[in-house]
């Protein structure tokens, strides 16, 4: 799903309330997976030089949990590679390990 928000707009929305940003995707997620029971921000990666942002949520639905990512970058594949590299080297912020 494409959402027309700039890097700056995504950052501002995330700063206000990370889980509210998920609400943009809720209708699509519920259409595909059924009602959402719970949403928790899992991890976030920023690269202002990219500019790249990846925000991952753990979403609980009837069937279990699924990871949903919001990303911004010129190259989505490169953005995900950066995110997973940052995750591997502990350069992501988030709730992992808590």
PDB file of N, CA and C in Angstrom:
ATOM      1  N   UNK A   1       0.849  -1.176   0.000  1.00  0.00           N
ATOM      2  CA  UNK A   1       0.000   0.000   0.000  1.00  0.00           C
ATOM      3  C   UNK A   1       0.892   1.235   0.000  1.00  0.00           C
ATOM      4  N   UNK A   2       0.644   2.127  -0.875  1.00  0.00           N
ATOM      5  CA  UNK A   2       1.425   3.362  -0.948  1.00  0.00           C
ATOM      6  C   UNK A   2       0.688   4.463  -0.189  1.00  0.00           C
ATOM      7  N   UNK A   3       1.435   5.150   0.673  1.00  0.00           N
ATOM      8  CA  UNK A   3       0.905   6.278   1.431  1.00  0.00           C
ATOM      9  C   UNK A   3       1.765   7.483   1.097  1.00  0.00           C
ATOM     10  N   UNK A   4       1.146   8.562   0.684  1.00  0.00           N
ATOM     11  CA  UNK A   4       1.899   9.747   0.279  1.00  0.00           C
ATOM     12  C   UNK A   4       2.220  10.644   1.466  1.00  0.00           C
ATOM     13  N   UNK A   5       3.237  10.244   2.226  1.00  0.00           N
ATOM     14  CA  UNK A   5       3.749  11.052   3.330  1.00  0.00           C
ATOM     15  C   UNK A   5       5.242  11.248   3.115  1.00  0.00           C
ATOM     16  N   UNK A   6       5.720  12.436   3.380  1.00  0.00           N
ATOM     17  CA  UNK A   6       7.149  12.704   3.250  1.00  0.00           C
ATOM     18  C   UNK A   6       7.898  12.102   4.434  1.00  0.00           C
ATOM     19  N   UNK A   7       9.220  12.060   4.330  1.00  0.00           N
ATOM     20  CA  UNK A   7      10.070  11.590   5.430  1.00  0.00           C
ATOM     21  C   UNK A   7       9.771  12.397   6.685  1.00  0.00           C
ATOM     22  N   UNK A   8       9.715  13.720   6.546  1.00  0.00           N
ATOM     23  CA  UNK A   8       9.446  14.594   7.688  1.00  0.00           C
ATOM     24  C   UNK A   8       8.082  14.351   8.308  1.00  0.00           C
ATOM     25  N   UNK A   9       7.069  14.132   7.465  1.00  0.00           N
ATOM     26  CA  UNK A   9       5.722  13.863   7.979  1.00  0.00           C
ATOM     27  C   UNK A   9       5.678  12.546   8.753  1.00  0.00           C
ATOM     28  N   UNK A  10       6.357  11.526   8.226  1.00  0.00           N
ATOM     29  CA  UNK A  10       6.414  10.249   8.941  1.00  0.00           C
ATOM     30  C   UNK A  10       7.076  10.405  10.303  1.00  0.00           C
ATOM     31  N   UNK A  11       8.185  11.140  10.338  1.00  0.00           N
ATOM     32  CA  UNK A  11       8.900  11.362  11.604  1.00  0.00           C
ATOM     33  C   UNK A  11       7.993  12.080  12.599  1.00  0.00           C
ATOM     34  N   UNK A  12       7.318  13.127  12.152  1.00  0.00           N
ATOM     35  CA  UNK A  12       6.448  13.887  13.054  1.00  0.00           C
ATOM     36  C   UNK A  12       5.305  13.030  13.589  1.00  0.00           C
ATOM     37  N   UNK A  13       4.670  12.250  12.724  1.00  0.00           N
ATOM     38  CA  UNK A  13       3.595  11.363  13.174  1.00  0.00           C
ATOM     39  C   UNK A  13       4.124  10.332  14.164  1.00  0.00           C
ATOM     40  N   UNK A  14       5.288   9.776  13.875  1.00  0.00           N
ATOM     41  CA  UNK A  14       5.894   8.783  14.759  1.00  0.00           C
ATOM     42  C   UNK A  14       6.224   9.394  16.124  1.00  0.00           C
ATOM     43  N   UNK A  15       6.753  10.624  16.125  1.00  0.00           N
ATOM     44  CA  UNK A  15       7.093  11.287  17.392  1.00  0.00           C
ATOM     45  C   UNK A  15       5.853  11.513  18.250  1.00  0.00           C
ATOM     46  N   UNK A  16       4.741  11.873  17.618  1.00  0.00           N
ATOM     47  CA  UNK A  16       3.503  12.133  18.364  1.00  0.00           C
ATOM     48  C   UNK A  16       2.972  10.871  19.026  1.00  0.00           C
ATOM     49  N   UNK A  17       2.911   9.791  18.259  1.00  0.00           N
ATOM     50  CA  UNK A  17       2.398   8.527  18.791  1.00  0.00           C
ATOM     51  C   UNK A  17       2.699   7.423  17.777  1.00  0.00           C
ATOM     52  N   UNK A  18       3.717   6.613  18.039  1.00  0.00           N
ATOM     53  CA  UNK A  18       4.122   5.589  17.071  1.00  0.00           C
ATOM     54  C   UNK A  18       3.000   4.643  16.647  1.00  0.00           C
ATOM     55  N   UNK A  19       2.120   4.289  17.561  1.00  0.00           N
ATOM     56  CA  UNK A  19       1.071   3.346  17.173  1.00  0.00           C
ATOM     57  C   UNK A  19      -0.050   4.005  16.367  1.00  0.00           C
ATOM     58  N   UNK A  20      -0.219   5.309  16.493  1.00  0.00           N
ATOM     59  CA  UNK A  20      -1.242   5.991  15.671  1.00  0.00           C
ATOM     60  C   UNK A  20      -0.866   5.966  14.198  1.00  0.00           C
ATOM     61  N   UNK A  21       0.418   5.961  13.919  1.00  0.00           N
ATOM     62  CA  UNK A  21       0.872   5.869  12.535  1.00  0.00           C
ATOM     63  C   UNK A  21       0.354   4.576  11.893  1.00  0.00           C
ATOM     64  N   UNK A  22       0.276   3.511  12.686  1.00  0.00           N
ATOM     65  CA  UNK A  22      -0.259   2.241  12.186  1.00  0.00           C
ATOM     66  C   UNK A  22      -1.704   2.385  11.698  1.00  0.00           C
ATOM     67  N   UNK A  23      -2.449   3.316  12.280  1.00  0.00           N
ATOM     68  CA  UNK A  23      -3.866   3.469  11.930  1.00  0.00           C
ATOM     69  C   UNK A  23      -4.072   3.740  10.441  1.00  0.00           C
ATOM     70  N   UNK A  24      -3.063   4.291   9.776  1.00  0.00           N
ATOM     71  CA  UNK A  24      -3.146   4.505   8.328  1.00  0.00           C
ATOM     72  C   UNK A  24      -3.323   3.165   7.615  1.00  0.00           C
ATOM     73  N   UNK A  25      -2.673   2.131   8.147  1.00  0.00           N
ATOM     74  CA  UNK A  25      -2.704   0.810   7.521  1.00  0.00           C
ATOM     75  C   UNK A  25      -3.785  -0.117   8.061  1.00  0.00           C
ATOM     76  N   UNK A  26      -4.384   0.248   9.183  1.00  0.00           N
ATOM     77  CA  UNK A  26      -5.346  -0.657   9.832  1.00  0.00           C
ATOM     78  C   UNK A  26      -6.411  -1.192   8.873  1.00  0.00           C
ATOM     79  N   UNK A  27      -7.071  -0.355   8.050  1.00  0.00           N
ATOM     80  CA  UNK A  27      -8.111  -0.899   7.162  1.00  0.00           C
ATOM     81  C   UNK A  27      -7.583  -1.997   6.231  1.00  0.00           C
ATOM     82  N   UNK A  28      -6.406  -1.808   5.671  1.00  0.00           N
ATOM     83  CA  UNK A  28      -5.833  -2.817   4.780  1.00  0.00           C
ATOM     84  C   UNK A  28      -5.477  -4.082   5.555  1.00  0.00           C
ATOM     85  N   UNK A  29      -4.858  -3.922   6.716  1.00  0.00           N
ATOM     86  CA  UNK A  29      -4.479  -5.076   7.537  1.00  0.00           C
ATOM     87  C   UNK A  29      -5.726  -5.867   7.930  1.00  0.00           C
ATOM     88  N   UNK A  30      -6.772  -5.176   8.361  1.00  0.00           N
ATOM     89  CA  UNK A  30      -7.994  -5.873   8.769  1.00  0.00           C
ATOM     90  C   UNK A  30      -8.701  -6.527   7.585  1.00  0.00           C
ATOM     91  N   UNK A  31      -8.614  -5.914   6.421  1.00  0.00           N
ATOM     92  CA  UNK A  31      -9.193  -6.525   5.219  1.00  0.00           C
ATOM     93  C   UNK A  31      -8.486  -7.840   4.900  1.00  0.00           C
ATOM     94  N   UNK A  32      -7.174  -7.865   5.095  1.00  0.00           N
ATOM     95  CA  UNK A  32      -6.385  -9.048   4.757  1.00  0.00           C
ATOM     96  C   UNK A  32      -6.351 -10.098   5.871  1.00  0.00           C
ATOM     97  N   UNK A  33      -6.330  -9.644   7.139  1.00  0.00           N
ATOM     98  CA  UNK A  33      -6.082 -10.563   8.248  1.00  0.00           C
ATOM     99  C   UNK A  33      -7.206 -10.662   9.267  1.00  0.00           C
ATOM    100  N   UNK A  34      -8.213  -9.823   9.150  1.00  0.00           N
ATOM    101  CA  UNK A  34      -9.290  -9.808  10.132  1.00  0.00           C
ATOM    102  C   UNK A  34      -9.039  -8.737  11.184  1.00  0.00           C
ATOM    103  N   UNK A  35      -9.935  -8.646  12.161  1.00  0.00           N
ATOM    104  CA  UNK A  35      -9.833  -7.593  13.171  1.00  0.00           C
ATOM    105  C   UNK A  35      -8.499  -7.606  13.923  1.00  0.00           C
ATOM    106  N   UNK A  36      -7.963  -6.422  14.131  1.00  0.00           N
ATOM    107  CA  UNK A  36      -6.717  -6.260  14.881  1.00  0.00           C
ATOM    108  C   UNK A  36      -7.070  -6.171  16.357  1.00  0.00           C
ATOM    109  N   UNK A  37      -6.442  -7.042  17.157  1.00  0.00           N
ATOM    110  CA  UNK A  37      -6.687  -7.047  18.604  1.00  0.00           C
ATOM    111  C   UNK A  37      -5.732  -6.115  19.346  1.00  0.00           C
ATOM    112  N   UNK A  38      -4.489  -6.068  18.873  1.00  0.00           N
ATOM    113  CA  UNK A  38      -3.466  -5.302  19.592  1.00  0.00           C
ATOM    114  C   UNK A  38      -2.339  -4.939  18.636  1.00  0.00           C
ATOM    115  N   UNK A  39      -1.759  -3.745  18.840  1.00  0.00           N
ATOM    116  CA  UNK A  39      -0.630  -3.267  18.034  1.00  0.00           C
ATOM    117  C   UNK A  39       0.452  -2.768  18.980  1.00  0.00           C
ATOM    118  N   UNK A  40       1.691  -3.229  18.759  1.00  0.00           N
ATOM    119  CA  UNK A  40       2.828  -2.793  19.563  1.00  0.00           C
ATOM    120  C   UNK A  40       3.964  -2.420  18.615  1.00  0.00           C
ATOM    121  N   UNK A  41       4.558  -1.250  18.835  1.00  0.00           N
ATOM    122  CA  UNK A  41       5.732  -0.885  18.048  1.00  0.00           C
ATOM    123  C   UNK A  41       6.856  -1.837  18.434  1.00  0.00           C
ATOM    124  N   UNK A  42       7.451  -2.469  17.448  1.00  0.00           N
ATOM    125  CA  UNK A  42       8.481  -3.477  17.689  1.00  0.00           C
ATOM    126  C   UNK A  42       9.888  -2.898  17.557  1.00  0.00           C
ATOM    127  N   UNK A  43      10.136  -2.167  16.483  1.00  0.00           N
ATOM    128  CA  UNK A  43      11.462  -1.585  16.255  1.00  0.00           C
ATOM    129  C   UNK A  43      11.350  -0.456  15.241  1.00  0.00           C
ATOM    130  N   UNK A  44      12.309   0.467  15.314  1.00  0.00           N
ATOM    131  CA  UNK A  44      12.336   1.611  14.402  1.00  0.00           C
ATOM    132  C   UNK A  44      13.764   1.860  13.963  1.00  0.00           C
ATOM    133  N   UNK A  45      13.926   2.162  12.674  1.00  0.00           N
ATOM    134  CA  UNK A  45      15.241   2.487  12.124  1.00  0.00           C
ATOM    135  C   UNK A  45      15.126   3.781  11.333  1.00  0.00           C
ATOM    136  N   UNK A  46      16.031   4.728  11.611  1.00  0.00           N
ATOM    137  CA  UNK A  46      16.099   5.995  10.880  1.00  0.00           C
ATOM    138  C   UNK A  46      17.479   6.146  10.253  1.00  0.00           C
ATOM    139  N   UNK A  47      17.521   6.591   9.026  1.00  0.00           N
ATOM    140  CA  UNK A  47      18.758   7.028   8.390  1.00  0.00           C
ATOM    141  C   UNK A  47      18.434   8.344   7.694  1.00  0.00           C
ATOM    142  N   UNK A  48      18.690   9.481   8.363  1.00  0.00           N
ATOM    143  CA  UNK A  48      18.338  10.771   7.777  1.00  0.00           C
ATOM    144  C   UNK A  48      19.122  11.088   6.512  1.00  0.00           C
ATOM    145  N   UNK A  49      20.239  10.405   6.289  1.00  0.00           N
ATOM    146  CA  UNK A  49      21.027  10.646   5.077  1.00  0.00           C
ATOM    147  C   UNK A  49      20.411   9.984   3.856  1.00  0.00           C
ATOM    148  N   UNK A  50      19.532   9.005   4.071  1.00  0.00           N
ATOM    149  CA  UNK A  50      18.916   8.237   2.990  1.00  0.00           C
ATOM    150  C   UNK A  50      17.954   9.022   2.136  1.00  0.00           C
ATOM    151  N   UNK A  51      16.921   9.669   2.608  1.00  0.00           N
ATOM    152  CA  UNK A  51      16.386   9.410   3.944  1.00  0.00           C
ATOM    153  C   UNK A  51      15.605   8.101   3.961  1.00  0.00           C
ATOM    154  N   UNK A  52      15.853   7.302   4.992  1.00  0.00           N
ATOM    155  CA  UNK A  52      15.190   6.010   5.140  1.00  0.00           C
ATOM    156  C   UNK A  52      14.588   5.926   6.536  1.00  0.00           C
ATOM    157  N   UNK A  53      13.382   5.412   6.621  1.00  0.00           N
ATOM    158  CA  UNK A  53      12.759   5.085   7.900  1.00  0.00           C
ATOM    159  C   UNK A  53      12.022   3.764   7.725  1.00  0.00           C
ATOM    160  N   UNK A  54      12.188   2.878   8.707  1.00  0.00           N
ATOM    161  CA  UNK A  54      11.431   1.632   8.757  1.00  0.00           C
ATOM    162  C   UNK A  54      10.881   1.514  10.173  1.00  0.00           C
ATOM    163  N   UNK A  55       9.581   1.361  10.281  1.00  0.00           N
ATOM    164  CA  UNK A  55       8.921   1.175  11.570  1.00  0.00           C
ATOM    165  C   UNK A  55       8.209  -0.166  11.499  1.00  0.00           C
ATOM    166  N   UNK A  56       8.557  -1.051  12.427  1.00  0.00           N
ATOM    167  CA  UNK A  56       7.937  -2.376  12.445  1.00  0.00           C
ATOM    168  C   UNK A  56       7.009  -2.495  13.652  1.00  0.00           C
ATOM    169  N   UNK A  57       5.827  -3.005  13.389  1.00  0.00           N
ATOM    170  CA  UNK A  57       4.826  -3.240  14.430  1.00  0.00           C
ATOM    171  C   UNK A  57       4.569  -4.736  14.536  1.00  0.00           C
ATOM    172  N   UNK A  58       4.311  -5.200  15.745  1.00  0.00           N
ATOM    173  CA  UNK A  58       3.797  -6.551  15.945  1.00  0.00           C
ATOM    174  C   UNK A  58       2.294  -6.392  16.136  1.00  0.00           C
ATOM    175  N   UNK A  59       1.550  -7.055  15.284  1.00  0.00           N
ATOM    176  CA  UNK A  59       0.101  -6.906  15.250  1.00  0.00           C
ATOM    177  C   UNK A  59      -0.534  -8.249  15.607  1.00  0.00           C
ATOM    178  N   UNK A  60      -1.389  -8.218  16.612  1.00  0.00           N
ATOM    179  CA  UNK A  60      -2.090  -9.429  17.029  1.00  0.00           C
ATOM    180  C   UNK A  60      -3.463  -9.459  16.370  1.00  0.00           C
ATOM    181  N   UNK A  61      -3.717 -10.570  15.675  1.00  0.00           N
ATOM    182  CA  UNK A  61      -5.010 -10.812  15.038  1.00  0.00           C
ATOM    183  C   UNK A  61      -5.511 -12.181  15.510  1.00  0.00           C
ATOM    184  N   UNK A  62      -6.671 -12.585  15.054  1.00  0.00           N
ATOM    185  CA  UNK A  62      -7.272 -13.863  15.469  1.00  0.00           C
ATOM    186  C   UNK A  62      -6.309 -15.042  15.299  1.00  0.00           C
ATOM    187  N   UNK A  63      -5.599 -15.081  14.192  1.00  0.00           N
ATOM    188  CA  UNK A  63      -4.721 -16.210  13.866  1.00  0.00           C
ATOM    189  C   UNK A  63      -3.376 -16.183  14.584  1.00  0.00           C
ATOM    190  N   UNK A  64      -3.042 -15.076  15.243  1.00  0.00           N
ATOM    191  CA  UNK A  64      -1.751 -14.974  15.923  1.00  0.00           C
ATOM    192  C   UNK A  64      -1.148 -13.592  15.737  1.00  0.00           C
ATOM    193  N   UNK A  65       0.186 -13.552  15.685  1.00  0.00           N
ATOM    194  CA  UNK A  65       0.891 -12.274  15.527  1.00  0.00           C
ATOM    195  C   UNK A  65       1.570 -12.218  14.169  1.00  0.00           C
ATOM    196  N   UNK A  66       1.644 -10.996  13.644  1.00  0.00           N
ATOM    197  CA  UNK A  66       2.306 -10.772  12.365  1.00  0.00           C
ATOM    198  C   UNK A  66       3.071  -9.458  12.452  1.00  0.00           C
ATOM    199  N   UNK A  67       4.222  -9.403  11.787  1.00  0.00           N
ATOM    200  CA  UNK A  67       4.998  -8.167  11.713  1.00  0.00           C
ATOM    201  C   UNK A  67       4.554  -7.344  10.515  1.00  0.00           C
ATOM    202  N   UNK A  68       4.300  -6.071  10.740  1.00  0.00           N
ATOM    203  CA  UNK A  68       3.906  -5.138   9.680  1.00  0.00           C
ATOM    204  C   UNK A  68       4.922  -4.001   9.683  1.00  0.00           C
ATOM    205  N   UNK A  69       5.437  -3.647   8.514  1.00  0.00           N
ATOM    206  CA  UNK A  69       6.428  -2.577   8.419  1.00  0.00           C
ATOM    207  C   UNK A  69       5.900  -1.411   7.602  1.00  0.00           C
ATOM    208  N   UNK A  70       6.210  -0.214   8.078  1.00  0.00           N
ATOM    209  CA  UNK A  70       6.018   1.007   7.305  1.00  0.00           C
ATOM    210  C   UNK A  70       7.417   1.448   6.928  1.00  0.00           C
ATOM    211  N   UNK A  71       7.634   1.710   5.643  1.00  0.00           N
ATOM    212  CA  UNK A  71       8.970   2.151   5.257  1.00  0.00           C
ATOM    213  C   UNK A  71       8.911   3.300   4.276  1.00  0.00           C
ATOM    214  N   UNK A  72       9.966   4.100   4.325  1.00  0.00           N
ATOM    215  CA  UNK A  72      10.119   5.231   3.415  1.00  0.00           C
ATOM    216  C   UNK A  72      11.554   5.201   2.916  1.00  0.00           C
ATOM    217  N   UNK A  73      11.711   5.285   1.618  1.00  0.00           N
ATOM    218  CA  UNK A  73      13.035   5.332   1.017  1.00  0.00           C
ATOM    219  C   UNK A  73      12.895   5.272  -0.493  1.00  0.00           C
ATOM    220  N   UNK A  74      13.905   5.754  -1.182  1.00  0.00           N
ATOM    221  CA  UNK A  74      13.872   5.718  -2.644  1.00  0.00           C
ATOM    222  C   UNK A  74      13.856   4.288  -3.170  1.00  0.00           C
ATOM    223  N   UNK A  75      14.529   3.388  -2.459  1.00  0.00           N
ATOM    224  CA  UNK A  75      14.627   1.990  -2.861  1.00  0.00           C
ATOM    225  C   UNK A  75      14.142   1.126  -1.698  1.00  0.00           C
ATOM    226  N   UNK A  76      12.915   0.600  -1.767  1.00  0.00           N
ATOM    227  CA  UNK A  76      12.376  -0.181  -0.650  1.00  0.00           C
ATOM    228  C   UNK A  76      13.240  -1.383  -0.263  1.00  0.00           C
ATOM    229  N   UNK A  77      13.824  -2.051  -1.242  1.00  0.00           N
ATOM    230  CA  UNK A  77      14.683  -3.200  -0.935  1.00  0.00           C
ATOM    231  C   UNK A  77      15.899  -2.746  -0.142  1.00  0.00           C
ATOM    232  N   UNK A  78      16.524  -1.664  -0.573  1.00  0.00           N
ATOM    233  CA  UNK A  78      17.682  -1.130   0.147  1.00  0.00           C
ATOM    234  C   UNK A  78      17.286  -0.691   1.559  1.00  0.00           C
ATOM    235  N   UNK A  79      16.108  -0.095   1.700  1.00  0.00           N
ATOM    236  CA  UNK A  79      15.632   0.324   3.024  1.00  0.00           C
ATOM    237  C   UNK A  79      15.509  -0.878   3.948  1.00  0.00           C
ATOM    238  N   UNK A  80      14.958  -1.987   3.443  1.00  0.00           N
ATOM    239  CA  UNK A  80      14.830  -3.188   4.271  1.00  0.00           C
ATOM    240  C   UNK A  80      16.189  -3.798   4.597  1.00  0.00           C
ATOM    241  N   UNK A  81      17.106  -3.780   3.639  1.00  0.00           N
ATOM    242  CA  UNK A  81      18.461  -4.285   3.904  1.00  0.00           C
ATOM    243  C   UNK A  81      19.111  -3.465   5.008  1.00  0.00           C
ATOM    244  N   UNK A  82      18.999  -2.140   4.937  1.00  0.00           N
ATOM    245  CA  UNK A  82      19.546  -1.272   5.990  1.00  0.00           C
ATOM    246  C   UNK A  82      18.909  -1.595   7.337  1.00  0.00           C
ATOM    247  N   UNK A  83      17.594  -1.767   7.338  1.00  0.00           N
ATOM    248  CA  UNK A  83      16.866  -2.063   8.575  1.00  0.00           C
ATOM    249  C   UNK A  83      17.364  -3.366   9.200  1.00  0.00           C
ATOM    250  N   UNK A  84      17.451  -4.432   8.393  1.00  0.00           N
ATOM    251  CA  UNK A  84      17.871  -5.724   8.939  1.00  0.00           C
ATOM    252  C   UNK A  84      19.329  -5.698   9.385  1.00  0.00           C
ATOM    253  N   UNK A  85      20.160  -4.950   8.689  1.00  0.00           N
ATOM    254  CA  UNK A  85      21.558  -4.798   9.126  1.00  0.00           C
ATOM    255  C   UNK A  85      21.606  -4.047  10.456  1.00  0.00           C
ATOM    256  N   UNK A  86      20.832  -2.988  10.578  1.00  0.00           N
ATOM    257  CA  UNK A  86      20.782  -2.231  11.837  1.00  0.00           C
ATOM    258  C   UNK A  86      20.223  -3.098  12.961  1.00  0.00           C
ATOM    259  N   UNK A  87      19.227  -3.900  12.644  1.00  0.00           N
ATOM    260  CA  UNK A  87      18.643  -4.798  13.645  1.00  0.00           C
ATOM    261  C   UNK A  87      19.685  -5.819  14.111  1.00  0.00           C
ATOM    262  N   UNK A  88      20.413  -6.366  13.162  1.00  0.00           N
ATOM    263  CA  UNK A  88      21.434  -7.372  13.471  1.00  0.00           C
ATOM    264  C   UNK A  88      22.540  -6.800  14.346  1.00  0.00           C
ATOM    265  N   UNK A  89      22.881  -5.535  14.126  1.00  0.00           N
ATOM    266  CA  UNK A  89      23.975  -4.907  14.874  1.00  0.00           C
ATOM    267  C   UNK A  89      23.473  -4.033  16.019  1.00  0.00           C
ATOM    268  N   UNK A  90      22.181  -4.178  16.359  1.00  0.00           N
ATOM    269  CA  UNK A  90      21.569  -3.445  17.482  1.00  0.00           C
ATOM    270  C   UNK A  90      21.553  -1.935  17.300  1.00  0.00           C
ATOM    271  N   UNK A  91      21.390  -1.468  16.060  1.00  0.00           N
ATOM    272  CA  UNK A  91      21.261  -0.034  15.803  1.00  0.00           C
ATOM    273  C   UNK A  91      19.816   0.373  15.534  1.00  0.00           C
ATOM    274  N   UNK A  92      18.879  -0.489  15.897  1.00  0.00           N
ATOM    275  CA  UNK A  92      17.449  -0.160  15.819  1.00  0.00           C
ATOM    276  C   UNK A  92      16.979   0.190  17.211  1.00  0.00           C
ATOM    277  N   UNK A  93      16.065   1.143  17.298  1.00  0.00           N
ATOM    278  CA  UNK A  93      15.415   1.373  18.586  1.00  0.00           C
ATOM    279  C   UNK A  93      14.176   0.502  18.616  1.00  0.00           C
ATOM    280  N   UNK A  94      13.772   0.112  19.788  1.00  0.00           N
ATOM    281  CA  UNK A  94      12.556  -0.673  19.861  1.00  0.00           C
ATOM    282  C   UNK A  94      12.440  -1.453  21.135  1.00  0.00           C
ATOM    283  N   UNK A  95      11.531  -2.392  21.116  1.00  0.00           N
ATOM    284  CA  UNK A  95      11.194  -3.136  22.320  1.00  0.00           C
ATOM    285  C   UNK A  95      11.767  -4.539  22.316  1.00  0.00           C
ATOM    286  N   UNK A  96      12.587  -4.882  21.345  1.00  0.00           N
ATOM    287  CA  UNK A  96      13.149  -6.225  21.294  1.00  0.00           C
ATOM    288  C   UNK A  96      13.952  -6.509  22.550  1.00  0.00           C
ATOM    289  N   UNK A  97      13.803  -7.702  23.040  1.00  0.00           N
ATOM    290  CA  UNK A  97      14.589  -8.113  24.191  1.00  0.00           C
ATOM    291  C   UNK A  97      14.038  -7.636  25.520  1.00  0.00           C
ATOM    292  N   UNK A  98      12.954  -6.900  25.503  1.00  0.00           N
ATOM    293  CA  UNK A  98      12.386  -6.428  26.775  1.00  0.00           C
ATOM    294  C   UNK A  98      11.376  -7.417  27.295  1.00  0.00           C
TER     295      UNK A  98
END
